[in-house]
Short mmCIF file of C-alpha atoms and ligand atoms in Angstrom, two decimals:
data_model
loop_
_atom_site.label_atom_id
_atom_site.label_comp_id
_atom_site.label_asym_id
_atom_site.label_seq_id
_atom_site.Cartn_x
_atom_site.Cartn_y
_atom_site.Cartn_z
CA MET A 1 -47.42 45.46 52.42
CA GLN A 2 -47.76 43.61 49.42
CA SER A 3 -51.65 43.83 47.90
CA PRO A 4 -52.53 44.58 44.80
CA VAL A 5 -55.31 46.92 45.70
CA PHE A 6 -53.98 48.11 48.93
CA GLY A 7 -51.09 49.24 46.13
CA MET A 8 -53.41 50.72 44.82
CA ALA A 9 -55.66 52.22 47.15
CA VAL A 10 -51.67 54.30 48.26
CA GLU A 11 -50.71 55.03 44.44
CA GLN A 12 -54.52 57.26 44.32
CA PHE A 13 -53.96 58.49 47.55
CA ASP A 14 -49.68 59.40 46.78
CA GLN A 15 -51.25 61.50 43.29
CA VAL A 16 -54.07 63.81 45.56
CA ALA A 17 -50.99 64.38 47.91
CA ASP A 18 -48.72 64.86 45.35
CA PHE A 19 -51.23 67.51 43.81
CA LEU A 20 -51.66 68.99 47.35
CA GLU A 21 -47.94 69.56 47.95
CA LEU A 22 -48.86 67.78 52.06
CA GLU A 23 -45.86 67.75 53.69
CA GLU A 24 -44.12 65.13 54.27
CA GLU A 25 -45.14 64.17 58.07
CA ILE A 26 -48.78 64.54 57.63
CA ARG A 27 -48.68 62.76 53.98
CA GLU A 28 -47.33 59.82 55.89
CA ARG A 29 -49.38 59.77 58.78
CA CYS A 30 -52.28 60.15 56.79
CA LYS A 31 -51.51 56.64 54.39
CA TRP A 32 -50.71 53.85 56.80
CA PRO A 33 -53.71 53.25 58.58
CA LYS A 34 -53.59 53.14 62.55
CA ARG A 35 -54.39 49.65 63.55
CA MET A 36 -54.55 46.40 61.45
CA ILE A 37 -55.82 43.52 63.39
CA THR A 38 -56.05 39.68 62.36
CA VAL A 39 -58.01 37.04 64.24
CA THR A 40 -58.74 33.07 63.63
CA MET A 41 -61.93 32.19 64.41
CA PRO A 42 -62.50 28.20 64.95
CA VAL A 43 -65.91 27.33 64.49
CA ARG A 44 -68.26 24.20 64.78
CA LEU A 45 -69.39 23.26 61.20
CA ASP A 46 -72.81 21.28 61.15
CA ASP A 47 -71.24 17.82 60.53
CA GLY A 48 -68.63 18.30 63.45
CA ARG A 49 -65.82 19.08 61.80
CA ILE A 50 -64.20 22.43 63.31
CA GLU A 51 -62.80 24.98 60.34
CA VAL A 52 -60.77 27.62 61.67
CA PHE A 53 -61.67 31.49 59.25
CA PHE A 54 -59.30 34.05 59.47
CA GLY A 55 -60.83 37.64 59.80
CA HIS A 56 -59.75 40.91 59.75
CA ARG A 57 -60.33 44.54 61.03
CA VAL A 58 -58.45 47.70 60.05
CA GLN A 59 -58.67 50.65 61.62
CA HIS A 60 -57.13 53.68 58.71
CA HIS A 61 -57.14 56.43 61.76
CA LEU A 62 -59.48 57.88 64.92
CA SER A 63 -57.99 61.43 64.92
CA ARG A 64 -61.90 62.67 63.34
CA GLY A 65 -63.38 60.46 65.96
CA PRO A 66 -64.58 56.61 66.12
CA VAL A 67 -63.82 54.96 63.11
CA LYS A 68 -66.92 53.20 60.48
CA GLY A 69 -66.81 50.43 58.38
CA GLY A 70 -68.49 47.69 56.52
CA LEU A 71 -68.06 44.24 57.64
CA ARG A 72 -67.62 41.51 54.36
CA TYR A 73 -68.09 38.14 54.17
CA HIS A 74 -66.38 36.80 50.67
CA PRO A 75 -63.67 33.86 49.85
CA SER A 76 -61.24 36.45 48.34
CA VAL A 77 -60.98 39.07 51.57
CA ASP A 78 -57.54 39.54 52.85
CA LEU A 79 -55.81 41.80 54.51
CA GLY A 80 -54.80 44.05 52.15
CA GLU A 81 -58.54 44.66 50.16
CA VAL A 82 -59.66 45.27 53.58
CA ALA A 83 -57.03 47.93 54.52
CA ALA A 84 -57.37 50.28 50.56
CA LEU A 85 -61.83 50.22 51.47
CA ALA A 86 -60.93 51.11 55.42
CA MET A 87 -58.65 54.18 53.33
CA TRP A 88 -61.33 54.57 50.62
CA MET A 89 -63.78 55.06 53.62
CA ASN A 90 -62.02 57.67 55.05
CA TRP A 91 -61.90 59.52 52.39
CA LYS A 92 -65.51 59.23 52.16
CA CYS A 93 -66.51 59.70 55.16
CA ALA A 94 -64.12 63.27 55.02
CA LEU A 95 -65.97 64.37 51.97
CA MET A 96 -69.22 64.26 54.14
CA ARG A 97 -67.39 65.77 57.16
CA LEU A 98 -69.07 62.92 59.11
CA PRO A 99 -67.02 62.76 62.74
CA PHE A 100 -65.66 59.73 61.79
CA GLY A 101 -62.52 57.79 60.53
CA GLY A 102 -62.35 55.12 57.92
CA ALA A 103 -62.53 51.10 59.15
CA LYS A 104 -63.69 48.02 57.32
CA GLY A 105 -63.69 44.29 58.08
CA GLY A 106 -64.04 41.30 56.41
CA ILE A 107 -63.73 37.54 57.29
CA ALA A 108 -62.78 35.06 54.49
CA CYS A 109 -65.10 32.67 53.90
CA ASP A 110 -68.29 31.74 51.06
CA PRO A 111 -71.15 33.02 53.39
CA ARG A 112 -73.55 31.09 50.19
CA ALA A 113 -72.02 27.35 51.59
CA MET A 114 -72.66 27.97 54.37
CA SER A 115 -75.91 27.75 57.17
CA LEU A 116 -77.33 30.32 59.36
CA GLY A 117 -76.21 28.37 62.01
CA GLU A 118 -72.19 28.80 61.01
CA GLN A 119 -72.85 32.10 59.86
CA GLU A 120 -73.89 33.35 63.36
CA ARG A 121 -71.76 30.85 65.18
CA LEU A 122 -68.73 32.56 63.19
CA THR A 123 -69.86 36.19 63.67
CA ARG A 124 -70.98 35.45 67.58
CA ARG A 125 -66.64 33.92 67.65
CA PHE A 126 -65.58 37.13 65.30
CA ALA A 127 -66.89 39.97 67.77
CA ILE A 128 -65.43 38.12 70.56
CA GLU A 129 -62.11 38.41 69.52
CA ILE A 130 -62.30 41.87 68.59
CA LEU A 131 -64.13 42.60 71.48
CA PRO A 132 -61.39 45.47 73.06
CA PHE A 133 -61.03 47.00 69.56
CA ILE A 134 -64.65 47.83 69.40
CA GLY A 135 -67.23 50.16 70.75
CA GLN A 136 -68.90 52.91 70.20
CA GLU A 137 -67.18 56.01 70.55
CA ILE A 138 -64.12 53.52 68.65
CA ASP A 139 -65.16 51.16 65.80
CA ILE A 140 -68.91 50.80 64.53
CA MET A 141 -69.26 48.27 61.80
CA ALA A 142 -72.43 48.16 58.95
CA PRO A 143 -73.23 45.35 56.58
CA ASP A 144 -71.11 44.74 53.69
CA MET A 145 -71.06 42.65 50.86
CA GLY A 146 -72.30 38.93 52.59
CA THR A 147 -73.32 40.03 55.12
CA ASN A 148 -77.15 41.94 56.09
CA GLU A 149 -78.88 43.19 59.46
CA GLN A 150 -79.32 40.02 60.75
CA THR A 151 -75.13 40.01 60.65
CA MET A 152 -75.55 43.02 63.00
CA ALA A 153 -78.12 42.08 64.78
CA TRP A 154 -75.61 39.35 66.52
CA LEU A 155 -73.05 41.48 66.43
CA VAL A 156 -74.87 43.67 68.92
CA ASP A 157 -75.88 40.82 71.32
CA VAL A 158 -73.15 39.69 71.67
CA TYR A 159 -71.30 42.68 73.01
CA SER A 160 -74.74 43.72 75.00
CA THR A 161 -73.98 40.87 76.41
CA HIS A 162 -70.37 42.18 77.36
CA ALA A 163 -71.60 44.96 78.47
CA GLY A 164 -74.25 43.74 80.97
CA HIS A 165 -76.88 46.50 78.90
CA LEU A 166 -78.07 47.05 75.21
CA VAL A 167 -75.54 48.56 73.28
CA PRO A 168 -76.83 49.70 69.94
CA GLY A 169 -74.79 51.87 68.79
CA ILE A 170 -72.46 49.51 68.10
CA VAL A 171 -73.06 48.80 64.36
CA THR A 172 -74.93 50.46 61.91
CA GLY A 173 -77.39 48.76 59.70
CA LYS A 174 -79.16 46.33 61.73
CA PRO A 175 -83.37 45.86 62.09
CA VAL A 176 -85.29 48.66 62.95
CA GLU A 177 -87.16 46.33 65.43
CA LEU A 178 -83.47 46.90 67.27
CA GLN A 179 -82.98 51.01 67.12
CA GLY A 180 -81.67 50.66 62.98
CA SER A 181 -82.89 53.78 61.45
CA GLU A 182 -85.64 53.71 59.26
CA GLY A 183 -84.36 54.85 55.89
CA ARG A 184 -80.83 52.71 55.91
CA ARG A 185 -82.36 50.25 53.81
CA GLN A 186 -82.53 52.54 51.20
CA ALA A 187 -80.56 55.27 51.27
CA THR A 188 -77.28 54.36 49.42
CA GLY A 189 -79.58 53.86 46.20
CA HIS A 190 -81.45 56.53 47.15
CA GLY A 191 -78.55 58.60 47.48
CA VAL A 192 -77.04 57.31 43.72
CA ALA A 193 -80.16 58.14 42.37
CA PHE A 194 -80.25 62.34 43.64
CA THR A 195 -76.15 62.50 43.33
CA ALA A 196 -77.06 61.65 39.76
CA THR A 197 -80.10 63.31 39.08
CA ARG A 198 -77.80 66.90 40.09
CA ALA A 199 -75.45 65.69 37.67
CA LEU A 200 -78.27 66.16 35.23
CA GLU A 201 -79.30 69.03 36.37
CA LYS A 202 -76.38 70.19 35.81
CA LEU A 203 -75.73 69.69 31.98
CA GLY A 204 -79.22 70.93 31.49
CA ILE A 205 -80.51 67.16 30.71
CA PRO A 206 -84.45 67.37 31.31
CA VAL A 207 -84.63 64.28 35.14
CA ASP A 208 -87.91 63.38 33.54
CA GLY A 209 -87.67 60.96 30.71
CA ALA A 210 -83.94 60.68 31.01
CA ILE A 211 -82.38 57.28 30.52
CA ALA A 212 -80.92 55.06 32.98
CA VAL A 213 -78.63 51.82 32.43
CA VAL A 214 -78.17 49.91 35.86
CA GLN A 215 -75.74 46.90 36.03
CA GLY A 216 -76.59 45.42 39.51
CA PHE A 217 -79.87 44.40 41.30
CA GLY A 218 -79.16 44.47 44.55
CA ASN A 219 -79.61 47.05 47.50
CA VAL A 220 -77.90 49.82 45.70
CA GLY A 221 -78.75 49.09 42.14
CA SER A 222 -82.32 47.91 43.18
CA TYR A 223 -83.03 51.35 45.16
CA ALA A 224 -81.41 53.46 42.66
CA ALA A 225 -83.18 52.49 39.88
CA SER A 226 -86.82 52.11 41.56
CA THR A 227 -86.00 55.85 43.03
CA MET A 228 -84.78 56.82 39.46
CA ALA A 229 -87.80 55.87 38.27
CA ARG A 230 -90.17 57.60 40.53
CA TYR A 231 -88.57 60.01 39.40
CA GLY A 232 -89.80 59.98 36.14
CA MET A 233 -86.60 58.75 34.44
CA ARG A 234 -86.75 55.75 32.11
CA VAL A 235 -84.74 53.05 33.51
CA CYS A 236 -84.82 51.21 30.67
CA GLY A 237 -81.70 48.45 31.23
CA ILE A 238 -80.81 45.98 34.54
CA SER A 239 -78.22 43.77 34.46
CA ASP A 240 -77.30 40.99 37.46
CA VAL A 241 -75.60 37.81 37.84
CA SER A 242 -77.44 36.25 36.19
CA GLY A 243 -78.12 37.98 32.78
CA ALA A 244 -79.75 41.03 31.87
CA VAL A 245 -83.01 42.60 30.21
CA TRP A 246 -83.79 45.89 28.22
CA ASN A 247 -86.97 47.51 27.44
CA ASP A 248 -86.98 51.15 25.72
CA LYS A 249 -89.90 52.45 27.16
CA GLY A 250 -88.69 51.71 30.56
CA LEU A 251 -88.64 48.39 32.49
CA ASN A 252 -91.65 48.43 35.15
CA ILE A 253 -88.59 47.88 38.95
CA LEU A 254 -92.01 47.02 41.06
CA ALA A 255 -92.76 43.54 38.99
CA LEU A 256 -88.98 43.59 37.92
CA ASN A 257 -88.69 43.00 42.08
CA GLU A 258 -91.48 40.71 42.25
CA HIS A 259 -89.54 38.40 39.58
CA VAL A 260 -86.07 38.59 41.11
CA ALA A 261 -88.07 37.37 44.31
CA GLU A 262 -88.99 34.30 42.73
CA HIS A 263 -86.87 33.81 40.57
CA GLY A 264 -83.76 35.28 41.93
CA GLY A 265 -82.24 37.25 39.16
CA VAL A 266 -83.51 39.39 36.60
CA ALA A 267 -82.79 37.09 33.56
CA GLY A 268 -86.42 36.12 31.87
CA PHE A 269 -88.47 38.76 33.15
CA PRO A 270 -91.32 39.36 30.79
CA GLY A 271 -91.44 42.99 30.76
CA GLY A 272 -88.56 43.56 28.83
CA GLU A 273 -85.65 41.74 26.03
CA GLY A 274 -82.80 40.31 26.48
CA ILE A 275 -79.66 41.71 25.97
CA ASP A 276 -75.89 40.94 26.20
CA PRO A 277 -74.97 42.30 29.86
CA GLU A 278 -71.66 43.68 28.40
CA GLU A 279 -73.72 45.17 25.09
CA MET A 280 -75.86 47.04 27.81
CA LEU A 281 -73.44 49.26 29.31
CA LEU A 282 -72.44 50.06 26.11
CA GLN A 283 -75.74 51.33 25.20
CA GLU A 284 -77.01 55.13 24.64
CA CYS A 285 -77.93 56.78 27.60
CA ASP A 286 -78.09 59.84 30.12
CA VAL A 287 -77.34 57.86 33.34
CA LEU A 288 -75.16 54.86 33.57
CA VAL A 289 -75.10 53.51 37.35
CA PRO A 290 -72.01 50.62 37.80
CA ALA A 291 -74.30 49.03 41.49
CA ALA A 292 -72.35 45.16 41.22
CA LEU A 293 -68.29 44.34 41.41
CA GLU A 294 -65.12 46.95 41.02
CA ARG A 295 -63.54 47.43 37.89
CA VAL A 296 -66.15 46.92 35.48
CA ILE A 297 -65.17 50.08 33.84
CA THR A 298 -61.00 49.22 32.33
CA LYS A 299 -59.54 50.31 29.03
CA ASN A 300 -61.69 48.12 27.01
CA ASN A 301 -64.87 49.81 27.76
CA ALA A 302 -64.01 53.36 28.50
CA GLY A 303 -63.91 55.25 25.12
CA LYS A 304 -66.96 53.34 23.74
CA LEU A 305 -68.99 54.36 27.03
CA ARG A 306 -72.24 56.64 25.35
CA CYS A 307 -73.22 57.79 28.46
CA ARG A 308 -73.61 61.25 29.91
CA VAL A 309 -73.28 60.83 33.43
CA LEU A 310 -71.39 57.86 34.96
CA ALA A 311 -72.27 57.50 38.73
CA GLU A 312 -70.83 55.24 40.49
CA GLY A 313 -72.66 53.31 43.43
CA ALA A 314 -70.09 50.21 43.53
CA ASN A 315 -66.74 51.21 45.23
CA GLY A 316 -64.15 51.16 42.70
CA PRO A 317 -66.26 50.54 39.92
CA THR A 318 -63.41 52.20 37.40
CA THR A 319 -59.93 51.72 37.26
CA PRO A 320 -57.22 54.15 37.07
CA GLU A 321 -56.80 53.78 32.94
CA ALA A 322 -60.71 54.33 32.45
CA ASP A 323 -60.61 57.03 34.48
CA ALA A 324 -57.87 58.99 32.63
CA ILE A 325 -59.72 57.22 29.14
CA ILE A 326 -62.77 59.29 30.78
CA GLU A 327 -61.36 62.84 31.84
CA GLU A 328 -59.03 63.07 28.49
CA ARG A 329 -62.74 62.19 26.87
CA GLY A 330 -64.31 65.38 28.93
CA ASP A 331 -67.96 64.81 27.57
CA VAL A 332 -68.61 61.71 31.31
CA PHE A 333 -70.18 63.73 33.80
CA LEU A 334 -68.19 61.51 36.72
CA VAL A 335 -70.15 61.30 40.34
CA PRO A 336 -67.11 58.72 41.86
CA ASP A 337 -68.00 56.64 44.55
CA VAL A 338 -66.87 58.73 47.69
CA LEU A 339 -70.00 60.55 47.06
CA CYS A 340 -72.62 58.80 44.75
CA ASN A 341 -72.87 56.27 47.25
CA ALA A 342 -72.76 58.33 50.40
CA GLY A 343 -75.88 57.60 50.86
CA GLY A 344 -75.20 54.19 53.20
CA VAL A 345 -73.49 55.27 55.46
CA THR A 346 -74.33 58.87 55.93
CA VAL A 347 -77.71 57.15 57.52
CA SER A 348 -75.44 54.92 59.14
CA TYR A 349 -74.19 58.18 60.44
CA PHE A 350 -77.82 59.05 61.42
CA GLU A 351 -78.46 56.34 63.01
CA TRP A 352 -75.49 55.84 65.24
CA VAL A 353 -76.40 59.86 66.37
CA GLN A 354 -80.82 58.00 67.19
CA ASN A 355 -78.47 55.49 68.96
CA LEU A 356 -76.94 57.41 71.47
CA GLN A 357 -79.62 60.32 71.51
CA ARG A 358 -82.23 57.17 72.48
CA MET A 359 -84.22 59.01 69.71
CA SER A 360 -85.63 57.85 66.36
CA TRP A 361 -86.28 59.75 62.96
CA THR A 362 -89.22 58.79 60.96
CA GLU A 363 -87.99 58.48 57.51
CA GLN A 364 -89.54 61.90 55.81
CA GLU A 365 -86.79 63.39 58.23
CA VAL A 366 -83.45 60.81 57.77
CA MET A 367 -84.34 61.52 53.49
CA ALA A 368 -84.77 65.34 54.13
CA LYS A 369 -81.32 65.32 56.00
CA LEU A 370 -79.44 62.77 54.25
CA GLU A 371 -80.07 65.20 50.88
CA THR A 372 -79.05 68.32 51.93
CA MET A 373 -75.46 66.59 53.45
CA LEU A 374 -75.40 65.31 50.04
CA GLU A 375 -76.19 68.83 47.85
CA GLY A 376 -73.17 69.84 50.65
CA ALA A 377 -70.77 67.95 49.44
CA PHE A 378 -72.03 67.96 45.56
CA VAL A 379 -71.00 71.73 45.96
CA ARG A 380 -67.91 71.38 47.40
CA LEU A 381 -66.79 69.06 45.17
CA LEU A 382 -67.91 70.58 42.32
CA GLN A 383 -66.46 74.34 42.93
CA PHE A 384 -62.85 73.14 43.85
CA ALA A 385 -62.86 70.63 40.32
CA GLU A 386 -63.80 73.93 38.69
CA ARG A 387 -61.20 75.79 41.10
CA GLU A 388 -58.34 73.69 40.78
CA LYS A 389 -58.89 72.41 37.09
CA VAL A 390 -58.86 68.68 38.46
CA GLY A 391 -61.65 65.78 37.47
CA HIS A 392 -64.11 64.77 39.62
CA ARG A 393 -62.93 61.57 41.70
CA THR A 394 -59.42 63.70 41.93
CA ALA A 395 -61.28 66.73 43.97
CA ALA A 396 -63.13 64.28 45.51
CA LEU A 397 -60.17 62.20 47.03
CA ALA A 398 -58.26 66.15 47.56
CA LEU A 399 -61.39 67.23 49.50
CA GLY A 400 -61.12 64.28 52.07
CA ILE A 401 -57.54 64.20 52.28
CA CYS A 402 -57.89 67.61 53.33
CA GLU A 403 -60.59 67.36 55.84
CA VAL A 404 -57.89 64.39 57.57
CA ALA A 405 -54.67 66.76 57.12
CA GLU A 406 -56.26 69.31 58.85
CA VAL A 407 -56.77 67.97 61.84
CA LYS A 408 -53.81 65.94 62.50
CA ARG A 409 -51.99 69.93 61.88
CA LYS A 410 -54.12 70.53 64.24
CA ARG A 411 -54.07 67.78 66.84
CA GLY A 412 -49.60 68.39 66.50
CA LEU A 413 -48.16 64.93 67.70
CA PHE A 414 -48.40 62.73 70.81
CA PRO A 415 -45.87 62.80 72.94
P1 LIG B 1 -75.75 43.49 46.85
O1 LIG B 1 -74.72 42.08 47.03
O2 LIG B 1 -76.64 43.17 47.38
O3 LIG B 1 -75.91 43.15 45.67
C1 LIG B 1 -75.15 42.64 44.21
C2 LIG B 1 -75.27 43.17 42.68
O4 LIG B 1 -74.69 42.74 41.82
C3 LIG B 1 -76.71 41.80 42.84
O5 LIG B 1 -77.46 41.80 42.08
C4 LIG B 1 -75.28 40.42 42.13
O6 LIG B 1 -76.05 39.64 41.18
C5 LIG B 1 -74.76 41.61 41.06
N1 LIG B 1 -74.09 41.17 40.02
C6 LIG B 1 -72.83 40.71 40.53
N2 LIG B 1 -71.92 40.55 39.84
C7 LIG B 1 -72.46 40.63 38.65
C8 LIG B 1 -72.70 40.97 37.39
N3 LIG B 1 -71.22 40.19 37.18
N4 LIG B 1 -73.40 41.17 36.31
C9 LIG B 1 -73.91 42.83 36.69
N5 LIG B 1 -73.86 42.29 37.89
C10 LIG B 1 -73.40 41.37 38.91
O7 LIG B 1 -74.48 44.42 47.05
P2 LIG B 1 -74.61 45.86 47.25
O8 LIG B 1 -74.85 46.05 48.75
O9 LIG B 1 -75.76 46.28 46.75
O10 LIG B 1 -73.60 46.11 46.57
C11 LIG B 1 -73.18 46.12 45.35
C12 LIG B 1 -71.89 47.83 45.33
O11 LIG B 1 -72.21 48.66 46.09
C13 LIG B 1 -70.30 47.18 46.09
O12 LIG B 1 -69.63 47.14 45.16
C14 LIG B 1 -70.51 47.51 47.50
O13 LIG B 1 -69.63 47.65 47.86
C15 LIG B 1 -71.37 49.02 47.04
N6 LIG B 1 -71.83 49.99 48.06
C16 LIG B 1 -72.63 49.16 49.33
C17 LIG B 1 -73.49 49.86 50.11
C18 LIG B 1 -74.97 49.74 50.77
O14 LIG B 1 -75.34 50.52 51.79
N7 LIG B 1 -75.16 48.43 50.28
C19 LIG B 1 -73.08 51.40 50.45
C20 LIG B 1 -72.25 51.87 49.30
C21 LIG B 1 -71.31 50.45 48.61
#
């Protein structure tokens, strides 16, 4: 597949597979996606025209259980990007020891330019097109960029209508009223804050009063910021697409949430001063959380970072060149994305388990179980990195790949 982002995922895999000395046949079986489904969807727009949209679903492998992964609505979605994200999701589920393979889906569209009705018709048509390939024991979707709880509710409705009974386990990240899980909304940000503070503790830096800087104030960034503030940290800098704000004493996250709800972005927040968003990333701090876009820590700024912990809330915020610089420097504790933002998929797993059992857990139960699982993965990662003398990114990917490879060896080859 000729795609730069899929090429990057394959290159990362090959490097780790070399390091693990994976045998050739297992390597090939782990590397390539099991299923790549592309569908077209004619949708009637509000003005009466019909537009045909392209949608994709990639199921990387089904050896460890059903596949799990988000559904993204964005103009830049293509099969290569979806396949790369499915592959990364794979290693994340395996690192966390969740009984899932990785998947990802996406539709090339701009949801911000579409009415709710157009989004609903598109979502329902997509659900119908991929109906033969999904199921609560086959492929379970979740929200990602451009999709939300409402999108998941429409998917539940289409699937359940065809099944003839309610099947809430077909997706996660759905509304709590529709058997979504307590705690799912804040799970990713909570996991970011939890793993970042575990890193501070490892470095011997007191959490109370530690300075944090967060790029992105959406689902991940806002909950990471509020949780870190609750832990006693000073969140001094926050940026989003509108700009960046800074306060040496720590921003009031509750007030900032209210400001964003009213004005649509952090810019102009009276509880801080404006700062250049690029400069903000380079301020001296204890924890830096990129929680917005891919490829924001690059070879141009990696050498200039002045954080002690880099906690990757976003997927793929650090380029391979920047990774090499950070590893060479040796003074930045990296919490790699596959661990740092794994709180989302972990609570999605809890949601699925609750749906299958027709049970519902309290938020406290969910958060306690989440922290136990993150702690286990955090410890496994550090032990592997120390034992094998490798960086945290390599350690995280290697642990995930080893889990998948071992299952494939044990299951053998059909026929
Ligand atoms: P979101 O759409 O809720 O928020 C994105 C935020 O980034 C917004 O505040 C937006 O203004 C900001 N942003 C956009 N461009 C920016 C820029 N140039 N500079 C600074 N900020 C900018 O998305 P989200 O769900 O919070 O996801 C963020 C990242 O985390 C993505 O990489 C996503 O794949 C990853 N992630 C999300 C989850 C989850 O559960 N939501 C789980 C795992 C990983």
